[in-house]
Short mmCIF file of C-alpha atoms and ligand atoms in Angstrom, two decimals:
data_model
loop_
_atom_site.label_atom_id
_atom_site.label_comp_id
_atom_site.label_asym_id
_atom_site.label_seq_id
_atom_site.Cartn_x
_atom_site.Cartn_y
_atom_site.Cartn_z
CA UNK A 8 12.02 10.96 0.26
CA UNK A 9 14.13 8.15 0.20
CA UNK A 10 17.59 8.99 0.38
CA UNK A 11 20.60 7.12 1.65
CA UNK A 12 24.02 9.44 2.60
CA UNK A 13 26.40 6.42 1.38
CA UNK A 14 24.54 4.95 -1.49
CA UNK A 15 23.58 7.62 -3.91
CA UNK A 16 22.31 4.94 -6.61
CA UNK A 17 19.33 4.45 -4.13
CA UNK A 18 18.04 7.57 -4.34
CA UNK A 19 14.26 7.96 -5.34
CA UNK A 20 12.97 11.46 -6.13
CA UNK A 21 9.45 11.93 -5.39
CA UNK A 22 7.45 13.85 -6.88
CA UNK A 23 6.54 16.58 -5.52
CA UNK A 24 2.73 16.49 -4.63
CA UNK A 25 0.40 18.47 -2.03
CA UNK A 26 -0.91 16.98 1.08
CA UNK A 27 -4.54 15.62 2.00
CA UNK A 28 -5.65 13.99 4.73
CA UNK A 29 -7.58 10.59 4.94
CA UNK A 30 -8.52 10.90 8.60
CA UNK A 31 -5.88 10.56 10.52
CA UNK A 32 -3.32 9.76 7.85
CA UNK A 33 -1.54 12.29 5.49
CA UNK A 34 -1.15 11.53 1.82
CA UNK A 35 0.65 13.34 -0.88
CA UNK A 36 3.74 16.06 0.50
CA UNK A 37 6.73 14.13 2.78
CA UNK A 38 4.05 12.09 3.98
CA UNK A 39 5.05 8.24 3.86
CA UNK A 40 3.60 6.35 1.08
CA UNK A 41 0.44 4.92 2.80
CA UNK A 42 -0.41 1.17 1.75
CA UNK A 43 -4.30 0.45 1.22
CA UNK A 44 -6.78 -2.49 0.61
CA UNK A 45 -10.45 -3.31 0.11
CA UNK A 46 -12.82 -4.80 2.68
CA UNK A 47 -14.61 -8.16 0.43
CA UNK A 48 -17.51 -8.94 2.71
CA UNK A 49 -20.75 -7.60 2.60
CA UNK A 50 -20.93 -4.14 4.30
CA UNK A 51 -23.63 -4.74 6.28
CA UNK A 52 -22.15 -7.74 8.34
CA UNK A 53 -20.14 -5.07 10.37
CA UNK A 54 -18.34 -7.88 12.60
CA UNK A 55 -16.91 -9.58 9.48
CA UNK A 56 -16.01 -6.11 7.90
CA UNK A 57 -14.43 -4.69 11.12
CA UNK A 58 -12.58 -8.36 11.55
CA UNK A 59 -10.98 -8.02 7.85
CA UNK A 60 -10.47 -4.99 8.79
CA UNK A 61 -8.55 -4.86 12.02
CA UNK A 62 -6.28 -8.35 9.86
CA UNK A 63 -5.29 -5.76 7.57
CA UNK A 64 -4.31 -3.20 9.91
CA UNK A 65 -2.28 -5.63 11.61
CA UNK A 66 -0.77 -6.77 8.95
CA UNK A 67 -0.02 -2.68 8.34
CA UNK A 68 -2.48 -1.31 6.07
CA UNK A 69 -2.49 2.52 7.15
CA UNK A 70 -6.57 3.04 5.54
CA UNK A 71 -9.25 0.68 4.52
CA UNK A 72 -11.64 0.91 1.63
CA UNK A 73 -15.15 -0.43 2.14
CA UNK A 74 -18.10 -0.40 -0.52
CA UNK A 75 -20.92 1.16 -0.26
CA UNK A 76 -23.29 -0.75 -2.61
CA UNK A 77 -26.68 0.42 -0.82
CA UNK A 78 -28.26 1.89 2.24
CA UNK A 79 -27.70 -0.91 4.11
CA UNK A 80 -24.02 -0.57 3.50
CA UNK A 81 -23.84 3.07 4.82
CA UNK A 82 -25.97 2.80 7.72
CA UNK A 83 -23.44 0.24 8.78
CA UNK A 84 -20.78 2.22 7.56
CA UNK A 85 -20.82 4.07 10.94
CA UNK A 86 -19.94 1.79 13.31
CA UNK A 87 -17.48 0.56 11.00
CA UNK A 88 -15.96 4.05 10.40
CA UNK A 89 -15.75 4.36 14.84
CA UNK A 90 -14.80 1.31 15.45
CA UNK A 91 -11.71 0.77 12.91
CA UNK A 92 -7.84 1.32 13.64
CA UNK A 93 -7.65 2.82 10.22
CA UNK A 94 -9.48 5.53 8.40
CA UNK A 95 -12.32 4.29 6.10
CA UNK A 96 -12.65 5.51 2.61
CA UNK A 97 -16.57 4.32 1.41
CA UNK A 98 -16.67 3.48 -2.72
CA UNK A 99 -19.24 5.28 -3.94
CA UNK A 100 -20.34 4.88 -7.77
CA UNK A 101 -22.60 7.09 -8.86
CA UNK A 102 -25.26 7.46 -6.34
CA UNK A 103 -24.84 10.74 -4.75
CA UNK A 104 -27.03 9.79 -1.88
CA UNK A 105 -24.84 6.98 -0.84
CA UNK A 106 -21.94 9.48 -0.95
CA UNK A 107 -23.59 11.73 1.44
CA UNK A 108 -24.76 9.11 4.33
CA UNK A 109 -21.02 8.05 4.04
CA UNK A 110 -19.52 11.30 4.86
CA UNK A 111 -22.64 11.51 7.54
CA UNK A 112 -21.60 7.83 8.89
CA UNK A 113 -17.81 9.28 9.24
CA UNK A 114 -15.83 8.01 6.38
CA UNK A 115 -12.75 9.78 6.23
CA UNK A 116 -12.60 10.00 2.45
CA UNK A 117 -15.20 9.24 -0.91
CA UNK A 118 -14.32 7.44 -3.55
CA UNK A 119 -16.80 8.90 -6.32
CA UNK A 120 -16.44 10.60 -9.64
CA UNK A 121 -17.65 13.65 -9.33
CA UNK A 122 -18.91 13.88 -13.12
CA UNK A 123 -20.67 10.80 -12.79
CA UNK A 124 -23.18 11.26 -10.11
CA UNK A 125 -25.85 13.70 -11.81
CA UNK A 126 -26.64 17.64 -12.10
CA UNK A 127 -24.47 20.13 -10.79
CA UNK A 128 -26.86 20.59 -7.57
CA UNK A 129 -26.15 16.62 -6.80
CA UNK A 130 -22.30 17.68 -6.84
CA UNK A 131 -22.42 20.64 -5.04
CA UNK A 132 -24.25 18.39 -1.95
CA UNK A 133 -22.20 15.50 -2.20
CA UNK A 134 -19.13 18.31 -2.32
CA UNK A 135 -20.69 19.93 1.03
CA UNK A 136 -21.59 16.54 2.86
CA UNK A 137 -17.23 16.24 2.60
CA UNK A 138 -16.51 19.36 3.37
CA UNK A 139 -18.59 19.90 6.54
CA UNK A 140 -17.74 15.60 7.99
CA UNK A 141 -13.98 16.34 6.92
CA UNK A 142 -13.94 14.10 3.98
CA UNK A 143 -11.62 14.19 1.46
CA UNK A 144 -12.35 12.64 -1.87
CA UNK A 145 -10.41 10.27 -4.17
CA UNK A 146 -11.24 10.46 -7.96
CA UNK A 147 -10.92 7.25 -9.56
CA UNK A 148 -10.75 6.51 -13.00
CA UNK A 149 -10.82 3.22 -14.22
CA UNK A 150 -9.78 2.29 -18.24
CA UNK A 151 -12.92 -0.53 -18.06
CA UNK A 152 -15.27 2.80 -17.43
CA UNK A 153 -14.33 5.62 -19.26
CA UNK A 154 -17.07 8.11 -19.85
CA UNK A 155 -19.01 7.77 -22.97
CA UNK A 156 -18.23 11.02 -24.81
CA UNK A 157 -14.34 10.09 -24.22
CA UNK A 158 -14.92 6.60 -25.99
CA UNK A 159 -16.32 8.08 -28.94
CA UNK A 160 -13.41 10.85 -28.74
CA UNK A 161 -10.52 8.52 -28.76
CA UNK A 162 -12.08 5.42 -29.66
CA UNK A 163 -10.73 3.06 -26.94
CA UNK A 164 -9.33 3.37 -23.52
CA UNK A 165 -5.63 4.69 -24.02
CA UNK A 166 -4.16 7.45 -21.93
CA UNK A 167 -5.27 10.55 -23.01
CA UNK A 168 -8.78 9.69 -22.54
CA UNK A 169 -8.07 8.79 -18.73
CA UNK A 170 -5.90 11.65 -18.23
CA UNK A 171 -9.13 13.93 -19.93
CA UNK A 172 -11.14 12.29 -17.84
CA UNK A 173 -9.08 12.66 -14.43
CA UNK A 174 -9.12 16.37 -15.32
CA UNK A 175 -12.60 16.71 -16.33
CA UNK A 176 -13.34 15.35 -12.39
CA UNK A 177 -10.69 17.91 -10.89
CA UNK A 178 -12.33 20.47 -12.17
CA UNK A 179 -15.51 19.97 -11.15
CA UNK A 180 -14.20 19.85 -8.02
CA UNK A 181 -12.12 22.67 -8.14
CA UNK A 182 -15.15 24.72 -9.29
CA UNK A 183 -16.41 24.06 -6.00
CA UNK A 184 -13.34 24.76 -4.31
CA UNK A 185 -12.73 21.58 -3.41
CA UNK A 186 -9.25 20.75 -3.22
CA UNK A 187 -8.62 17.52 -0.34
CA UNK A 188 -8.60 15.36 -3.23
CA UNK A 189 -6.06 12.46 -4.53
CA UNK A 190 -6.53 10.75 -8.05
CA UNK A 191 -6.07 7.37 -9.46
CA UNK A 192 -6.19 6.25 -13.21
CA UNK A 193 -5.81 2.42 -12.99
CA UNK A 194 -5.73 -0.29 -15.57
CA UNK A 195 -5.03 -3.85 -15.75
CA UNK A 196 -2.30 -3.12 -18.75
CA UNK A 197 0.57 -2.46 -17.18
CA UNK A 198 1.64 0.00 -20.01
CA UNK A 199 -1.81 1.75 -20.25
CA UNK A 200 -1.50 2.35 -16.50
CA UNK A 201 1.81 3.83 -16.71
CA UNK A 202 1.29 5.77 -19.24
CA UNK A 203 -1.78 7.61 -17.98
CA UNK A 204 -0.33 7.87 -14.20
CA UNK A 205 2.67 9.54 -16.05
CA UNK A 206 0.72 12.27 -17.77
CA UNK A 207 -1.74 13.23 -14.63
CA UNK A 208 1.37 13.35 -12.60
CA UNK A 209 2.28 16.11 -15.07
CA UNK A 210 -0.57 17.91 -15.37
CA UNK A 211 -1.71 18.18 -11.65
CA UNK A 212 -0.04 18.59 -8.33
CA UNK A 213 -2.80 16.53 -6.82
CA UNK A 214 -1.57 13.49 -4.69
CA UNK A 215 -1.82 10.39 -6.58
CA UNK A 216 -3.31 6.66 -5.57
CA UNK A 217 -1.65 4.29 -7.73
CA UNK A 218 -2.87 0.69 -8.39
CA UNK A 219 -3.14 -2.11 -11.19
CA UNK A 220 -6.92 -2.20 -11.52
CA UNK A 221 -8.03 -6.29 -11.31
CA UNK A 222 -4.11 -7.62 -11.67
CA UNK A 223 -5.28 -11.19 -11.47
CA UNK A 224 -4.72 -14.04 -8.48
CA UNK A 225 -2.15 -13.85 -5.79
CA UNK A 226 1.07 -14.82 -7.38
CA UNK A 227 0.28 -13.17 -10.82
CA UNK A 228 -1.06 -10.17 -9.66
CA UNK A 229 1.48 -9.34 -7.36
CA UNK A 230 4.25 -10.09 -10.15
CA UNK A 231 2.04 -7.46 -12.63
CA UNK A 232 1.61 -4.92 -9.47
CA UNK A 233 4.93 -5.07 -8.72
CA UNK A 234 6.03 -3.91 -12.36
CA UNK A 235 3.74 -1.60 -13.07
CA UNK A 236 3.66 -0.26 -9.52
CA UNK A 237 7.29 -0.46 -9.16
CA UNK A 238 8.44 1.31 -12.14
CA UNK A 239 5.65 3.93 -11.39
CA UNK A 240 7.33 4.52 -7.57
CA UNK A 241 10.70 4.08 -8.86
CA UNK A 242 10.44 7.44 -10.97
CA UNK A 243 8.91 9.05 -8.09
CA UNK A 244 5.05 8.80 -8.56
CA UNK A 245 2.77 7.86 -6.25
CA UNK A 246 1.65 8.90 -2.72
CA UNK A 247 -0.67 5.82 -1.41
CA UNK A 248 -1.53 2.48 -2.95
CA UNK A 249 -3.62 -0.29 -3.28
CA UNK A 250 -2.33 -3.69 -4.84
CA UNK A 251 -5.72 -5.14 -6.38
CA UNK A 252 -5.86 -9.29 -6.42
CA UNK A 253 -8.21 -11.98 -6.36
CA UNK A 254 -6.59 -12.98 -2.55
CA UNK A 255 -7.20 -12.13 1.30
CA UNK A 256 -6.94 -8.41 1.15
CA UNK A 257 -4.39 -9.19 3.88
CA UNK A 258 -2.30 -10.13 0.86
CA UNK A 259 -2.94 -7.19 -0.87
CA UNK A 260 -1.10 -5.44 2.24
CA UNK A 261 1.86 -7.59 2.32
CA UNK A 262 2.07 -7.14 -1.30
CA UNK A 263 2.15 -3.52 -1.21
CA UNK A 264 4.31 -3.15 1.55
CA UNK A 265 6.94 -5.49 -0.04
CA UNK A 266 6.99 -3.46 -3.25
CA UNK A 267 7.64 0.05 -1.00
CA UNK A 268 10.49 -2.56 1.03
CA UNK A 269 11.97 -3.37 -1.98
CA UNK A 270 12.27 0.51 -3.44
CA UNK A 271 13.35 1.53 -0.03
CA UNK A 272 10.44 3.83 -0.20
CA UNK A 273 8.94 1.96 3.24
CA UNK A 274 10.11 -0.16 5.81
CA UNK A 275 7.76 -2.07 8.13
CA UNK A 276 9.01 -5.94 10.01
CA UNK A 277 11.31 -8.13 9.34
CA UNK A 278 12.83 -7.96 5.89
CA UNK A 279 14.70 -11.69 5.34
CA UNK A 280 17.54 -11.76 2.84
CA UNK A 281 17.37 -16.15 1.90
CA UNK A 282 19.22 -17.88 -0.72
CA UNK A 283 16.90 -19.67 -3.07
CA UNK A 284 19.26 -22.43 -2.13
CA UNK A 285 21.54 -25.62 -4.01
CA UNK A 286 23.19 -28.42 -3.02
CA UNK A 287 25.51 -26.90 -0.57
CA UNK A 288 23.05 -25.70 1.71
CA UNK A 289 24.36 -26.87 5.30
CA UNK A 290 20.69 -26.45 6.60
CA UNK A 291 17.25 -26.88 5.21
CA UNK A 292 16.98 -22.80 4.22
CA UNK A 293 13.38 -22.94 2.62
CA UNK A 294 11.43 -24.44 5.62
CA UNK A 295 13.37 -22.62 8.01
CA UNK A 296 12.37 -19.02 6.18
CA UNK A 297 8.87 -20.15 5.54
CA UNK A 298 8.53 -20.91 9.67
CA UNK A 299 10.36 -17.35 10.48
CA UNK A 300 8.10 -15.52 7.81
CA UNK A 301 5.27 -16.88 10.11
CA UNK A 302 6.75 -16.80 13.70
CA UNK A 303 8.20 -13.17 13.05
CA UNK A 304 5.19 -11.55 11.76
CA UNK A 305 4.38 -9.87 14.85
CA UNK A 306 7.51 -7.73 14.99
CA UNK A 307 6.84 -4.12 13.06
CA UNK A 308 10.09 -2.76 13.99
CA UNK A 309 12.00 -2.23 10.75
CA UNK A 310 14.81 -4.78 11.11
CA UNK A 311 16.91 -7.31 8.27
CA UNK A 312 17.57 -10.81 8.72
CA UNK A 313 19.61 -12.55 6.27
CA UNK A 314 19.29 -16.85 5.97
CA UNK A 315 21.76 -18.23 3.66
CA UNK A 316 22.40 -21.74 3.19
CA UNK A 317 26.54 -21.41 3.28
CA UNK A 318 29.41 -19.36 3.32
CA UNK A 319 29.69 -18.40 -0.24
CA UNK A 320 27.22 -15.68 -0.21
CA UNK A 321 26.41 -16.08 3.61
CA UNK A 322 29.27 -13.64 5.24
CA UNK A 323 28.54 -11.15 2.31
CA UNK A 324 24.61 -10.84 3.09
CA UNK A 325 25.27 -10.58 6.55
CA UNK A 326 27.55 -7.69 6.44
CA UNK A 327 24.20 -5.68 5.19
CA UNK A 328 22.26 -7.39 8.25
CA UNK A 329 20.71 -6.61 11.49
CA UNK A 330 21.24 -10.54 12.35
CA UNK A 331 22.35 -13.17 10.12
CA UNK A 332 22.86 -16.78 10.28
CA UNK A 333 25.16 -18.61 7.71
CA UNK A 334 25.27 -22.09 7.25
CA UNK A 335 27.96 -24.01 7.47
CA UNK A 336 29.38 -27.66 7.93
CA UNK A 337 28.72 -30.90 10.68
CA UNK A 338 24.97 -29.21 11.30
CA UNK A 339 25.85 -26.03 12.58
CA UNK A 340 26.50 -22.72 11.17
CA UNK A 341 27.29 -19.14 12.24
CA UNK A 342 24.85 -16.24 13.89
CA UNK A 343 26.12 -12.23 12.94
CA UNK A 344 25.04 -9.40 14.86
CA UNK A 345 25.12 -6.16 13.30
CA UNK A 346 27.20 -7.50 10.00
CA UNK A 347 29.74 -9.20 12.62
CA UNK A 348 30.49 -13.31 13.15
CA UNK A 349 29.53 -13.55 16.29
CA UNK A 350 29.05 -17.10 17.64
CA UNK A 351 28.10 -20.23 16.26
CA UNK A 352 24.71 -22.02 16.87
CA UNK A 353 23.56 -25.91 16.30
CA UNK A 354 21.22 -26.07 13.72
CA UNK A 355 18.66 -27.30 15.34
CA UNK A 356 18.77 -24.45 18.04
CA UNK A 357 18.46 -21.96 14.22
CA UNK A 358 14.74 -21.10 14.44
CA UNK A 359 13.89 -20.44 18.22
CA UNK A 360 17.64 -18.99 18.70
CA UNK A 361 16.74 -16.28 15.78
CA UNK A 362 13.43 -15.61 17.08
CA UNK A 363 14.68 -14.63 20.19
CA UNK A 364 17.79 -12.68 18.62
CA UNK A 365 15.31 -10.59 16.00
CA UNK A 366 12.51 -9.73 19.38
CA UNK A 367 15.91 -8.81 20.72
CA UNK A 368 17.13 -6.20 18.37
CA UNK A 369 13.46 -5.15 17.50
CA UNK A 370 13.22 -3.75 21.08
CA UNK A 371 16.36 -2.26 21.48
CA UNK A 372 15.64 -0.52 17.69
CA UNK A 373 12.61 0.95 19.52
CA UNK A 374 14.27 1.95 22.50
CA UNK A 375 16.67 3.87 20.44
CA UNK A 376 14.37 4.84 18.32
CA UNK A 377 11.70 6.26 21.63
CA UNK A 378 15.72 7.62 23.64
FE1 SF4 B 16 23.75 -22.43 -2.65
FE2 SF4 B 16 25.21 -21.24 -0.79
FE3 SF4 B 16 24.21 -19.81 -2.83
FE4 SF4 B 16 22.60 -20.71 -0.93
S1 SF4 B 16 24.26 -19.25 -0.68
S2 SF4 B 16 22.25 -20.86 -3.13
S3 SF4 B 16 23.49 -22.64 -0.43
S4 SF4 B 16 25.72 -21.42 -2.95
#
């Protein structure tokens, strides 16, 4: 839960969900909100899988999603599955075969709809194969493939169908007493999405994967993710996420991540606080975030950096700081520690001086953090 002693007005309730386990990594419960993507190459070139892979695990994702289109897909699945960082859910649609050699292959979870991969006999194997390799499932529902009989019930995706439909795959699993199980109900309308994630989070306790099915390119999608996403975490709902765009999947980490940074729900790296600057910038602000974004992306250490072009909002942001630097006049400006001034520094000693000030505070961070 986030909660902060001095700032009530940051407090987010979250709901109040069970706990699963994707492999190693909790979901649902007090467990952080984990941040997911999607593998984009073909399965069954398992060096360029593992390689997006392990780029999204640095860059933080905490599980991986990989499709399983065909055979070839899961027989590669398992030296995917032991020799990622992260655990692997396989995407499964509809062949309950697939869904089997994935839990065989050592997929930590299945994403497959239960009600659409044949007779109850199909189920109940598909159900076994994850309970005996440790799987957990995630039921996905997806407004651009609703079941038939809801279309003809309601006429068009809205929320009620995918909230029916989200039950109707519970159940089935719950008639098998299955219960490791999280559940999404994405869209790419931001209100259809919201809507539906707001009625399953009412009528189950199951933890829930949020995401903006197909949100567009980089920059658009992450705006629409962002709002839909956001206002979904803000009121508490949501246990694990993936922010879908037509990018690196690397993005789709950093995007996700930034949305949890910006709710307070997660902190990972170096969060920088810059001024979108103006004329009295006393240094040149956007090139010198853009190289620290870049040169500080190793740190993970949860740590704030504020960059602000001059003393008008400079002194103010830095208070709230791990390490500042405001600019000010004849090409210098001034570095705070800990929301303090503490000495000045020559511009063009800014970007190597802060690098070495952030690696500094990241390690004594851990070293409190490890005392
Ligand atoms: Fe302009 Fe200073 Fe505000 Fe930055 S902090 S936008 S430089 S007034």
């Amino acid at each position: 839960m986030a909660t902060h002693p001095l700032r009530p007005w940051r407090h987010i309730d979250r709901r109040k969900s069970r706990k699963i386990r994707v492999g190693t990594v909790e979901v649902g419960g007090d467990a952080p909100i984990s941040v997911q993507s999607m593998t984009n190459t073909d399965t069954g070139d398992v060096a360029a899988t593992l390689a997006q892979i392990n780029a999204c695990a640095e860059a933080g994702a905490d599980i991986m999603r990989v499709s399983c289109p065909d055979e070839a897909a899961t027989r590669a699945l398992k030296e995917i599955c032991r020799e990622s960082p992260v655990p692997i859910v396989a995407d499964i649609h509809f062949h309950y075969r697939r869904a089997i050699e994935a839990a065989e292959a050592g997929a930590a979870c299945l994403r497959i709809n239960p009600g659409n991969i044949g007779n109850a006999t199909r189920v109940r194997e598909v159900i076994n194969a994850a309970r005996d390799h440790g799987c957990s499932i995630r039921i996905g529902v997806n407004a651009g493939s609703l079941e038939k009989h809801l279309l003809d019930k309601y006429g068009e995706p809205c929320p009620e169908a995918m909230i029916e439909s989200g039950l109707e795959h519970i159940r089935i699993l719950e008639d098998n007493d299955f219960h490791d199980f999280k559940i999404s109900v994405k869209a790419s309308d931001v209100f259809l999405a919201a809507a539906a994630y707001q009625g399953l989070a009412e009528a189950t306790d199951a933890p829930i994967h949020l995401g903006i099915t197909e949100a567009g390119g980089h920059f658009a999608g992450t705006v629409k993710s962002a709002i839909g996403l956001g206002n979904l975490l803000w009121s508490g709902i949501g246990d694990t996420l993936r922010v879908s765009l037509s990018a690196d999947p690397v993005e789709e980490v950093k995007a996700g991540f930034e949305i949890l940074k910006a709710l307070g729900l997660r902190h990972r790296g170096v969060s920088i606080i810059s001024c979108p600057t103006c004329a009295r910038q006393g240094f040149d602000v956007i090139k010198t975030v853009s190289i620290l974004e870049e040169r500080l992306a190793h740190i993970h250490t949860p740590i704030s950096l504020s960059i602000i072009g001059c003393v008008v909002n400079g002194p103010g942001e830095a208070l709230m700081t791990d390490v500042g630097f405001t600019g000010g006049g004849a090409g210098s400006g001034m570095v705070y520690i800990a929301g303090k001034q503490d000495h000045k520094l020559n511009n063009d000693q800014l970007v190597e001086h802060i690098i070495e000030l952030v690696e500094k505070r990241a390690a004594e961070i851990e070293k409190e953090a490890g005392a």
